[in-house]
CSV table of C-alpha atoms in Angstrom, one decimal:
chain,number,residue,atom,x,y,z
A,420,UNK,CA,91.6,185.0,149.7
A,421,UNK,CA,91.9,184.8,152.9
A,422,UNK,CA,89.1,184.1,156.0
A,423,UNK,CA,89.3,185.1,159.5
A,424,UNK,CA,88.8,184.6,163.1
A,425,UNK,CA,87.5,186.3,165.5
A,426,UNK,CA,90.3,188.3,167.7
A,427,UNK,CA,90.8,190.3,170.7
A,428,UNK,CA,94.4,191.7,170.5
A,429,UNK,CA,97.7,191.8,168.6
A,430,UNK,CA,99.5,188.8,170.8
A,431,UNK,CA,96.0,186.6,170.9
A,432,UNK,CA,95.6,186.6,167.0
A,433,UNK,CA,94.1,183.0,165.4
A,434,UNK,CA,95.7,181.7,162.3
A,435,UNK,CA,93.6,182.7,159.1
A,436,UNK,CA,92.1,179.9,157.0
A,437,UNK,CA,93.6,180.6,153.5
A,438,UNK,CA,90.9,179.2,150.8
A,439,UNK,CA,90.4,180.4,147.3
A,440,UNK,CA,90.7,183.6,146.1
A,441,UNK,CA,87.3,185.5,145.4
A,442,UNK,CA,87.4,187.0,141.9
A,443,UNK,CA,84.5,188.5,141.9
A,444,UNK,CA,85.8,191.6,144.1
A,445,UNK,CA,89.2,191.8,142.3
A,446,UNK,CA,87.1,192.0,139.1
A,447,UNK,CA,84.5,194.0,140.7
A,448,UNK,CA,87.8,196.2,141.7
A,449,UNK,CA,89.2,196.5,138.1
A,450,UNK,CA,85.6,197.1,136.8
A,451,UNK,CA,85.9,200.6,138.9
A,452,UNK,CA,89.7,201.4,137.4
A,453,UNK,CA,88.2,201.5,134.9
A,454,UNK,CA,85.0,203.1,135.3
A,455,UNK,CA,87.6,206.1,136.9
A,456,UNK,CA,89.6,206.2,133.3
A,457,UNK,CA,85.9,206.3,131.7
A,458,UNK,CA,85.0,209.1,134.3
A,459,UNK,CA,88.2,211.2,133.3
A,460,UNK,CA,88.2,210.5,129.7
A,461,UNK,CA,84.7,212.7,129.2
A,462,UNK,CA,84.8,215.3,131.7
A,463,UNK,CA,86.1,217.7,128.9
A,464,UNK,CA,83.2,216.6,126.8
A,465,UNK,CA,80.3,217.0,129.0
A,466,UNK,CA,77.4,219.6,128.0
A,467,UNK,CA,77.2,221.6,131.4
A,468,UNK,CA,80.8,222.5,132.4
A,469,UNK,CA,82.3,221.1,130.0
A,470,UNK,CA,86.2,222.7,128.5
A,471,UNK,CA,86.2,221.6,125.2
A,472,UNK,CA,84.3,223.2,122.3
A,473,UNK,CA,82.3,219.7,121.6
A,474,UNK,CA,80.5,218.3,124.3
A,475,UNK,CA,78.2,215.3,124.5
A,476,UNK,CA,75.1,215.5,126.9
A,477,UNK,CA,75.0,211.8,127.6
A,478,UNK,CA,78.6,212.3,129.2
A,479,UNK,CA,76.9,214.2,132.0
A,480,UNK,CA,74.9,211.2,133.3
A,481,UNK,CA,78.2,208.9,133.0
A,482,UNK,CA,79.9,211.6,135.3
A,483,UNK,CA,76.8,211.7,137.6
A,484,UNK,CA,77.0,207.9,137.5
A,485,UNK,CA,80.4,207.7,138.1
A,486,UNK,CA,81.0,210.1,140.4
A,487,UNK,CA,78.1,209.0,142.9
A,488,UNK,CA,79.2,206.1,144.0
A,489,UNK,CA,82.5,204.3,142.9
A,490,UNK,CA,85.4,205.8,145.3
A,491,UNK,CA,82.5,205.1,147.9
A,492,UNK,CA,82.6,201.3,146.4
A,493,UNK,CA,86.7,201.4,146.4
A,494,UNK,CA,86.6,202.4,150.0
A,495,UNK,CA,84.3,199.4,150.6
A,496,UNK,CA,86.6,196.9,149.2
A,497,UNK,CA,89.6,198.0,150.4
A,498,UNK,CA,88.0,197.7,153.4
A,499,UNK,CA,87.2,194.0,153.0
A,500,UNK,CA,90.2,192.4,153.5
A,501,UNK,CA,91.8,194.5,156.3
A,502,UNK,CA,91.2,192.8,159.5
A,503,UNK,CA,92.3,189.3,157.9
A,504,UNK,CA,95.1,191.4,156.7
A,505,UNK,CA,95.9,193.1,160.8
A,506,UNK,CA,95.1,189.4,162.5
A,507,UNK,CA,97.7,187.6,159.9
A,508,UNK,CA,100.8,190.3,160.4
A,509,UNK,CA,100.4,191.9,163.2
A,510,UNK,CA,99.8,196.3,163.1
A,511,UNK,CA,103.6,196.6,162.6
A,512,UNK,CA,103.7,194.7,159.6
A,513,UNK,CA,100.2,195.6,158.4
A,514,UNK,CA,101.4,199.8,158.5
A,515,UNK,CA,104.9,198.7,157.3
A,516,UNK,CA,103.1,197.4,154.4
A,517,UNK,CA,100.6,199.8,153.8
A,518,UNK,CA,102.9,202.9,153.8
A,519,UNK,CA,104.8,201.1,151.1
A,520,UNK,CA,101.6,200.0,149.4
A,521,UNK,CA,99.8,203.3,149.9
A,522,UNK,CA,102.4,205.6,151.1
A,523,UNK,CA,105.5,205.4,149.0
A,524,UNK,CA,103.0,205.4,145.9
A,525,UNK,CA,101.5,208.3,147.1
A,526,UNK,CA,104.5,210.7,147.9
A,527,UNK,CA,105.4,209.6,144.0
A,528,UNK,CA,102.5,210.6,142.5
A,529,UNK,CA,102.0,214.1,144.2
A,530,UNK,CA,105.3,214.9,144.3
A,531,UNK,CA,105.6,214.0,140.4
A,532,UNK,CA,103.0,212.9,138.5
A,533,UNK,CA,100.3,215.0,139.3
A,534,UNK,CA,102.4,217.8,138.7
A,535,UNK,CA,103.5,216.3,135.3
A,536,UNK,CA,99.7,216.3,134.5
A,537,UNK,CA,98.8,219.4,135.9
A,538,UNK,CA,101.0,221.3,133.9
A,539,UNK,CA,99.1,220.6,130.5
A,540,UNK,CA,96.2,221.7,132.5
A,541,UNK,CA,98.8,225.4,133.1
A,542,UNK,CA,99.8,225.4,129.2
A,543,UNK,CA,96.6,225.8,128.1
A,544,UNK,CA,95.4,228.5,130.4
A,545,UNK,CA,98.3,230.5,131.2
A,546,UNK,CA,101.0,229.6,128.5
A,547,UNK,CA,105.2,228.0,129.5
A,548,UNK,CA,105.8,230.5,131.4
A,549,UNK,CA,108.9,230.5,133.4
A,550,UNK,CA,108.6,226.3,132.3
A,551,UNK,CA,107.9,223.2,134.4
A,552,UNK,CA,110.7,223.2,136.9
A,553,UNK,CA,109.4,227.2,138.2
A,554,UNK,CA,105.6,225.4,138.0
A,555,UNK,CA,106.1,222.9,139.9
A,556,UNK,CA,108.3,224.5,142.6
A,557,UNK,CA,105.2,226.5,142.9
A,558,UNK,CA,102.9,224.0,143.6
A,559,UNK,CA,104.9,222.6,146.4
A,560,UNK,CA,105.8,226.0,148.2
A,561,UNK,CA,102.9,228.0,147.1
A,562,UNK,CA,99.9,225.5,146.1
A,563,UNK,CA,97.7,224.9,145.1
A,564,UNK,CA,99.3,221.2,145.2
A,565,UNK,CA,96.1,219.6,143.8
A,566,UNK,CA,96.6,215.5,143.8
A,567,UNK,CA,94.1,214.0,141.0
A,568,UNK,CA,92.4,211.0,141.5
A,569,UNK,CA,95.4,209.8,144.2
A,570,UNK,CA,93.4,211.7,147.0
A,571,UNK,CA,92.3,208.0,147.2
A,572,UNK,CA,95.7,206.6,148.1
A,573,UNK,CA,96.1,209.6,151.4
A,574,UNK,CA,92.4,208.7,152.6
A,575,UNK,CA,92.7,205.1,152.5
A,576,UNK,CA,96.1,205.2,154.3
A,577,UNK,CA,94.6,207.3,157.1
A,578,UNK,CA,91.8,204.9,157.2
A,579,UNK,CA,94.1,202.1,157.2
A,580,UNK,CA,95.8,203.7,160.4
A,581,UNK,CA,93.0,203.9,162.0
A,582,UNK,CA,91.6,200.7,161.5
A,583,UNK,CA,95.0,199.6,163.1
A,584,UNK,CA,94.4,201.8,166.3
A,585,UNK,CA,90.7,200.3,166.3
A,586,UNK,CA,92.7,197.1,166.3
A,587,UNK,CA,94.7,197.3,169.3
A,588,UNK,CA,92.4,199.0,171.3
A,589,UNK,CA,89.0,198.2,170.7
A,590,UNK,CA,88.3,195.5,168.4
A,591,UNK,CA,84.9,194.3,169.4
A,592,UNK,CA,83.6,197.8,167.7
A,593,UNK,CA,84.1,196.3,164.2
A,594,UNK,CA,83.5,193.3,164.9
A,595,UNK,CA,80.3,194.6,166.3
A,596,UNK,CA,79.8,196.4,163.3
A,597,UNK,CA,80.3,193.1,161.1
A,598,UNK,CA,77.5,191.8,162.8
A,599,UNK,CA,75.1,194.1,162.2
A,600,UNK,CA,76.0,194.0,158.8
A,601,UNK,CA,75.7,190.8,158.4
A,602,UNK,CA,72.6,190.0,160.4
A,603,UNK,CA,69.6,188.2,159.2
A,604,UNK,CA,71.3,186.8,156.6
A,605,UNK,CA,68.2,184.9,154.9
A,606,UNK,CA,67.1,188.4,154.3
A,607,UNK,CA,69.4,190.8,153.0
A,608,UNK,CA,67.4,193.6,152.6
A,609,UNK,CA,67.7,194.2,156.5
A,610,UNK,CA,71.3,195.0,155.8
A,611,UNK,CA,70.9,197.1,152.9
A,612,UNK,CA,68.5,199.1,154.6
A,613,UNK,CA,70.6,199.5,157.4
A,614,UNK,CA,73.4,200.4,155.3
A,615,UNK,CA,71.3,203.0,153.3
A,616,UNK,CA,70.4,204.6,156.5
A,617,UNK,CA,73.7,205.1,157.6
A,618,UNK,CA,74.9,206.8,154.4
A,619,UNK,CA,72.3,208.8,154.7
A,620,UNK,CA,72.6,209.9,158.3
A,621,UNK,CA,76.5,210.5,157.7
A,622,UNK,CA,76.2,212.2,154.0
A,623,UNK,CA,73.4,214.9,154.6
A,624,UNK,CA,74.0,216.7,157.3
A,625,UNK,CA,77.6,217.2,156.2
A,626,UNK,CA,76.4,218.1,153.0
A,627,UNK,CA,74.0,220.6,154.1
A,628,UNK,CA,77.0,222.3,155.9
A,629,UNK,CA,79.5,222.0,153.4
A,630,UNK,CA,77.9,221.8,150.3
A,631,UNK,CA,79.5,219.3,147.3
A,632,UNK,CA,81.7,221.3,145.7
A,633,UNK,CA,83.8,222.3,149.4
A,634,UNK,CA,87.6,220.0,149.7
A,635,UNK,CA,89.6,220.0,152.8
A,636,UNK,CA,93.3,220.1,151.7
A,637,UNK,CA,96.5,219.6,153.7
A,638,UNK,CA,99.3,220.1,150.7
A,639,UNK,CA,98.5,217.0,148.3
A,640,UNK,CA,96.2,215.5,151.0
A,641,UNK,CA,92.2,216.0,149.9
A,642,UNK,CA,88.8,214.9,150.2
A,643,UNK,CA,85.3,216.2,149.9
A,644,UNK,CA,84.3,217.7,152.9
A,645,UNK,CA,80.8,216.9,153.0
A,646,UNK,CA,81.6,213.1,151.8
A,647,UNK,CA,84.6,212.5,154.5
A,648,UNK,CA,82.5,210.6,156.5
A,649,UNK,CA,80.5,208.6,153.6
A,650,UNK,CA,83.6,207.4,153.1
A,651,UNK,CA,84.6,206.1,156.6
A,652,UNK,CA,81.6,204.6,156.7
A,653,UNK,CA,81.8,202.4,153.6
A,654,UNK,CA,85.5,201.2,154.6
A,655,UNK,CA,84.5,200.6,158.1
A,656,UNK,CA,81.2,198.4,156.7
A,657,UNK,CA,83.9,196.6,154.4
A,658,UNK,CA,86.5,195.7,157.4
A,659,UNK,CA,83.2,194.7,159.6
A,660,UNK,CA,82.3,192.3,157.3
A,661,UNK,CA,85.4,190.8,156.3
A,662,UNK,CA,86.0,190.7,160.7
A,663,UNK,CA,82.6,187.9,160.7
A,664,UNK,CA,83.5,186.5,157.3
A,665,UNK,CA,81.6,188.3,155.6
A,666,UNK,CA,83.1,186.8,152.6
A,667,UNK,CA,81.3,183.1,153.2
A,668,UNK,CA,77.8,184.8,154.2
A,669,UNK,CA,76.9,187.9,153.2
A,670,UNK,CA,79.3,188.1,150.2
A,671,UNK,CA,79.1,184.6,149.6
A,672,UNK,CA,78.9,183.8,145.7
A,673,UNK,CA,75.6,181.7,146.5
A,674,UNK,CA,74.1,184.0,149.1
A,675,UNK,CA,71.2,185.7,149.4
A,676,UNK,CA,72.5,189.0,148.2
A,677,UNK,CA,74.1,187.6,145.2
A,678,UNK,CA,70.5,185.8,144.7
A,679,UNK,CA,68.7,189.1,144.8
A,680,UNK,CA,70.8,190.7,142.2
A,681,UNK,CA,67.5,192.1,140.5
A,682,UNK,CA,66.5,194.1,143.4
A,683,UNK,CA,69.3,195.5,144.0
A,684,UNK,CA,69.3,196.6,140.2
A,685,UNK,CA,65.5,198.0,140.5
A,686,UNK,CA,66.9,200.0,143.6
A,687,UNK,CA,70.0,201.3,141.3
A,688,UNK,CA,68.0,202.4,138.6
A,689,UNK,CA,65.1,204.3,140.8
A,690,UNK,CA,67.6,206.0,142.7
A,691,UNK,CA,69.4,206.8,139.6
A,692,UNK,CA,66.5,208.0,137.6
A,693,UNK,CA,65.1,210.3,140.7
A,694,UNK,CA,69.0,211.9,140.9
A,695,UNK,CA,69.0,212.7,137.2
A,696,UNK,CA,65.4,214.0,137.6
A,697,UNK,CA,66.6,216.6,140.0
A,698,UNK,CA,69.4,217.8,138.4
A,699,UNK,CA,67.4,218.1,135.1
A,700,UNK,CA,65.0,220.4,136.9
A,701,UNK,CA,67.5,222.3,138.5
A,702,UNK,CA,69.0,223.1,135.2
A,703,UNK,CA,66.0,223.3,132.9
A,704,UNK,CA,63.6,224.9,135.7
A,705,UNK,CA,64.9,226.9,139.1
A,706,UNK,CA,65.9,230.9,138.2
A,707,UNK,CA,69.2,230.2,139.5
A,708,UNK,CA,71.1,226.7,138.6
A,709,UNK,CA,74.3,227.7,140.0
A,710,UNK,CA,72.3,228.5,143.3
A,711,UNK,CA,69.4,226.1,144.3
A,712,UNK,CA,67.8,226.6,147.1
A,713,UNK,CA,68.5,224.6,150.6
A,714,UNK,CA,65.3,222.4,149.8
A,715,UNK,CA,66.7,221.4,146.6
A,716,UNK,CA,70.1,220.8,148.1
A,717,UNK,CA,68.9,218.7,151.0
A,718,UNK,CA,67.1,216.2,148.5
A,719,UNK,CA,70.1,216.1,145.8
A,720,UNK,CA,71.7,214.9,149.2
A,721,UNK,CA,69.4,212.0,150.5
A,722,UNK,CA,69.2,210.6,146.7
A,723,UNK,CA,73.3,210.9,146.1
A,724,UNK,CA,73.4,208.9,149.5
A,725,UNK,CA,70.5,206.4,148.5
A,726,UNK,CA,72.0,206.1,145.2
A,727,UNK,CA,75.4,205.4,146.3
A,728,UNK,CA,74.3,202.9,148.2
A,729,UNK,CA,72.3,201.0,146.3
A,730,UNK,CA,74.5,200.5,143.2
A,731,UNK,CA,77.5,199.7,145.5
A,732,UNK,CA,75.4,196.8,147.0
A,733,UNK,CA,74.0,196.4,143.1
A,734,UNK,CA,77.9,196.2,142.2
A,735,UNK,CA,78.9,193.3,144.4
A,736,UNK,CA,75.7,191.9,143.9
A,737,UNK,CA,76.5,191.1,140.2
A,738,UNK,CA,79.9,190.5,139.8
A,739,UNK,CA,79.2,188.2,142.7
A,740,UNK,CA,76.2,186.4,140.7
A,741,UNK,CA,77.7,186.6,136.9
A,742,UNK,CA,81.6,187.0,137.6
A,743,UNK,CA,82.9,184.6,139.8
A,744,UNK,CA,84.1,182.0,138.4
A,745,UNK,CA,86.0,181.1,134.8
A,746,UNK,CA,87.5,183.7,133.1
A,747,UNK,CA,86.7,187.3,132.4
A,748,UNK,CA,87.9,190.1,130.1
A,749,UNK,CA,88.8,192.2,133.6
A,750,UNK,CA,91.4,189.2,134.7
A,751,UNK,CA,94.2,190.5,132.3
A,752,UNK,CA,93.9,193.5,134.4
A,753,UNK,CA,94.0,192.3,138.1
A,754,UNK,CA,97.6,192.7,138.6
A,755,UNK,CA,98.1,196.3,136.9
A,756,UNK,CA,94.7,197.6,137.8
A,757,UNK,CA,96.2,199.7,140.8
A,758,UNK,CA,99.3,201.2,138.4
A,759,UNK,CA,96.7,202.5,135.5
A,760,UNK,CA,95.0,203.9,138.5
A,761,UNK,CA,98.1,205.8,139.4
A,762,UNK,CA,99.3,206.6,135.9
A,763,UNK,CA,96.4,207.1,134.3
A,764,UNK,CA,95.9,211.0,134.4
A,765,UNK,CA,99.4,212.3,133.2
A,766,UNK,CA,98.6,210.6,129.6
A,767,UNK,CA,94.4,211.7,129.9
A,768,UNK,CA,95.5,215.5,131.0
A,769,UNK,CA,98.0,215.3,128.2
A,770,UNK,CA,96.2,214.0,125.3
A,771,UNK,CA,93.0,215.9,126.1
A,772,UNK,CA,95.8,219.0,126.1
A,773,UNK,CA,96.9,217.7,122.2
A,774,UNK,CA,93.2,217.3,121.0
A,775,UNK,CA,92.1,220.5,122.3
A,776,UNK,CA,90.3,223.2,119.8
A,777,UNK,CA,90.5,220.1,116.7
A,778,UNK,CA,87.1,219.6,115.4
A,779,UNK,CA,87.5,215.7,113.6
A,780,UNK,CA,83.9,216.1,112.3
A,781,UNK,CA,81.4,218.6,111.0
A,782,UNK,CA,79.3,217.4,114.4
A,783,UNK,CA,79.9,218.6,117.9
A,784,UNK,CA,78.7,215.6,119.7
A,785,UNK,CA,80.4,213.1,117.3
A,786,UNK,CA,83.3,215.0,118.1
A,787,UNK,CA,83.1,215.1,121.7
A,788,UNK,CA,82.7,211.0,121.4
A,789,UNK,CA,85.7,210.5,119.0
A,790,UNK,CA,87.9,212.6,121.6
A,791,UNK,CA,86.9,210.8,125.0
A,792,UNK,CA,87.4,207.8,123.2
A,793,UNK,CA,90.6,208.5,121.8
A,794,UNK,CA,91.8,209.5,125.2
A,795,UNK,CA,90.1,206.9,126.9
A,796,UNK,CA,91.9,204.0,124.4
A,797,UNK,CA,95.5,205.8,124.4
A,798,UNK,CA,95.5,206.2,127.9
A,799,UNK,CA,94.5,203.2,129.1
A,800,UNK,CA,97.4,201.6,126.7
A,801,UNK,CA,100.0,204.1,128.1
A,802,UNK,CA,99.2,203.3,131.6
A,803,UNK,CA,99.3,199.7,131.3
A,804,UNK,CA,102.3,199.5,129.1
A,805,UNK,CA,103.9,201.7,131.6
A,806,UNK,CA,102.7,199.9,134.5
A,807,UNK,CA,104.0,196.5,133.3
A,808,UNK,CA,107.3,198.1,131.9
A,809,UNK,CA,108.0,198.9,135.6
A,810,UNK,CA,107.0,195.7,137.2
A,811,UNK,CA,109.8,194.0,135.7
A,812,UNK,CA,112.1,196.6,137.7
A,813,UNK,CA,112.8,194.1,140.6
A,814,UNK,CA,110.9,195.4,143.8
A,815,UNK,CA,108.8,197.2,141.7
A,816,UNK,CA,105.5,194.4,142.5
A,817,UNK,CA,105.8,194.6,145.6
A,818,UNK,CA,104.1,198.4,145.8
A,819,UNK,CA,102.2,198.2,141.8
């Protein structure tokens, strides 16, 4: 890992002190991989929405779960490392590596894999049709060009850019930023609260304009309109703190934070409960589920916000109290966690294609369990295999 120094420009940077190598945020990292394998594994199989004859109600609070806070989380990490990363290479370097990190990756897996994946998605509404060559022309001339779960790889390379503008000409802003992040230290619940407020203040008014289900597209570039900003936010809090070293106070293994790992867990599970409450009564109770009212909206707002939040602090919180040190189960995946990511939906859109319409049991929900599992299992090997079948292509580490 490395630790940083305060710096002012490009040509005045201070050598980084390199020390040990935090696991707890690769772990933390691979934890979410897989959490997103989970999250696309049952989305078939969930009771309200759900495309699959079985379904499996318990799959709609992993997918509430899931999708409330970890590509918030990701954003925060991948945020943590940046300014040690801009200080030790220099912007040129930094966006040199980036766009092969981020970039090269990206133009890959729009311009081939999610269209691979996609079209198993197009066989089983509309048939072969003209076959997979005419399909995929289509999606890059016509649209739509949808991009799967690499929408993360575009965002965080614009962010990256930006941090590197931020860089050059105004550096004391994150810095600034890290500071108020990491003030207080003896009492961390300053800088949660602060850091709930501002996901609150950036996440509802965007989603009272937008609404949740609203994407901004540009070809295979996307993101959710009304959480663009949430997003920003959580990178930008993960580069301020990793400007102050955030990694040896705030984050620090024996901190307060880490210390306090239970109320960040009570604050998890309240803001949970209260987002699953709503949405139960919004199914079970208002006239019209498909269209709550603004009241309802606004609320399902503040509590995705609170809740996102609190279990992304919760998150780094625990792996940075339990998982720190000796070995874990999520080590063997550190160095292919960001390949499964990439992989991962051409064998999950694929086999949830090949299991569709089979019933393996006489009941529904048992069904809807054995299939996410069985997709979640074999894709998860397919990925992996795959991923470490092209690391050995020389080059090929240097961007998975």
């Amino acid at each position: 890992m490395v630790v940083i120094v305060s710096s002012v420009a490009e040509g005045k940077r201070t050598a980084p002190v390199t020390g040990a190598r935090n696991a707890a945020f690769d772990r933390a990292r691979s934890f979410i991989i897989l959490l997103v394998l989970i999250h696309h594994s049952v989305i078939p199989y969930t009771y309200y929405g759900h495309t699959d004859r079985q379904s499996f109600l318990l799959f709609d609070a992993v997918v509430t779960f899931n999708d409330s806070f970890f590509m918030a989380a990701m954003f925060l990490l991948s945020g943590l490392f940046t300014w040690s990363s801009l200080q030790r290479k220099g912007v040129s370097d930094f966006l040199r590596g980036r766009w092969l990190r981020l970039g090269l990756p990206f133009a890959i897996g729009a311009g081939m894999l999610m269209p691979s994946a996609y079209y198993a998605v197009e066989l089983r509404h509309s048939g072969p049709g003209a076959g997979f060559i005419a399909f995929w022309w289509k999606t890059v001339t016509v649209g739509p060009w949808e991009s799967g779960p690499i929408w993360f790889l575009g965002v965080l390379l614009a962010f990256d850019m930006l941090a590197a503008a931020v860089y050059l000409v105004a550096p004391g802003i994150v810095e600034a930023l890290g500071r108020v992040s990491t003030a207080k230290l003896e009492h961390p619940t300053y800088a949660f609260c602060m850091f709930l407020a501002a996901s609150v203040v950036v996440y509802v008014p965007l989603d009272h304009h937008y609404g949740i289900a609203q994407w901004f597209t540009l070809g295979p570039l996307a993101v959710q309109s009304d959480r663009a900003l949430l997003y920003l936010l959580y990178f930008f809090v993960g580069v301020g703190i990793g400007a102050v070293h955030g990694d040896r106070s705030l984050l620090s293994p024996d901190g307060a934070l880490a210390r306090r790992w239970p109320l960040w867990l009570a604050a998890t599970i309240v803001t949970y409960a209260a987002l699953i409450g709503l949405i139960f009564y919004k199914r079970e109770f208002l006239p019209d589920p498909n269209n709550p009212p603004q009241g309802w909206d606004n609320v399902h707002a503040f509590l995705f916000a609170s809740f996102s939040a609190a279990q992304t602090v919760n998150l780094l919180a625990l792996f940075l109290r339990f998982d720190n040190s000796g070995s874990s189960i999520l080590d063997p995946l550190r160095e292919s966690s960001f390949g499964i990511f990439l992989i991962h939906y051409v064998p999950v859109l694929w086999l949830q294609y090949l299991l569709f319409g089979f019933t393996l049991t006489p009941i529904p929900q048992v069904t809807a369990i054995l299939k996410a599992l069985l997709v979640f299992v074999l894709a998860l090997a397919i990925s992996w295999g795959a991923t470490l079948a092209l690391r050995r292509i020389p080059g090929v580490k240097h961007v998975l």
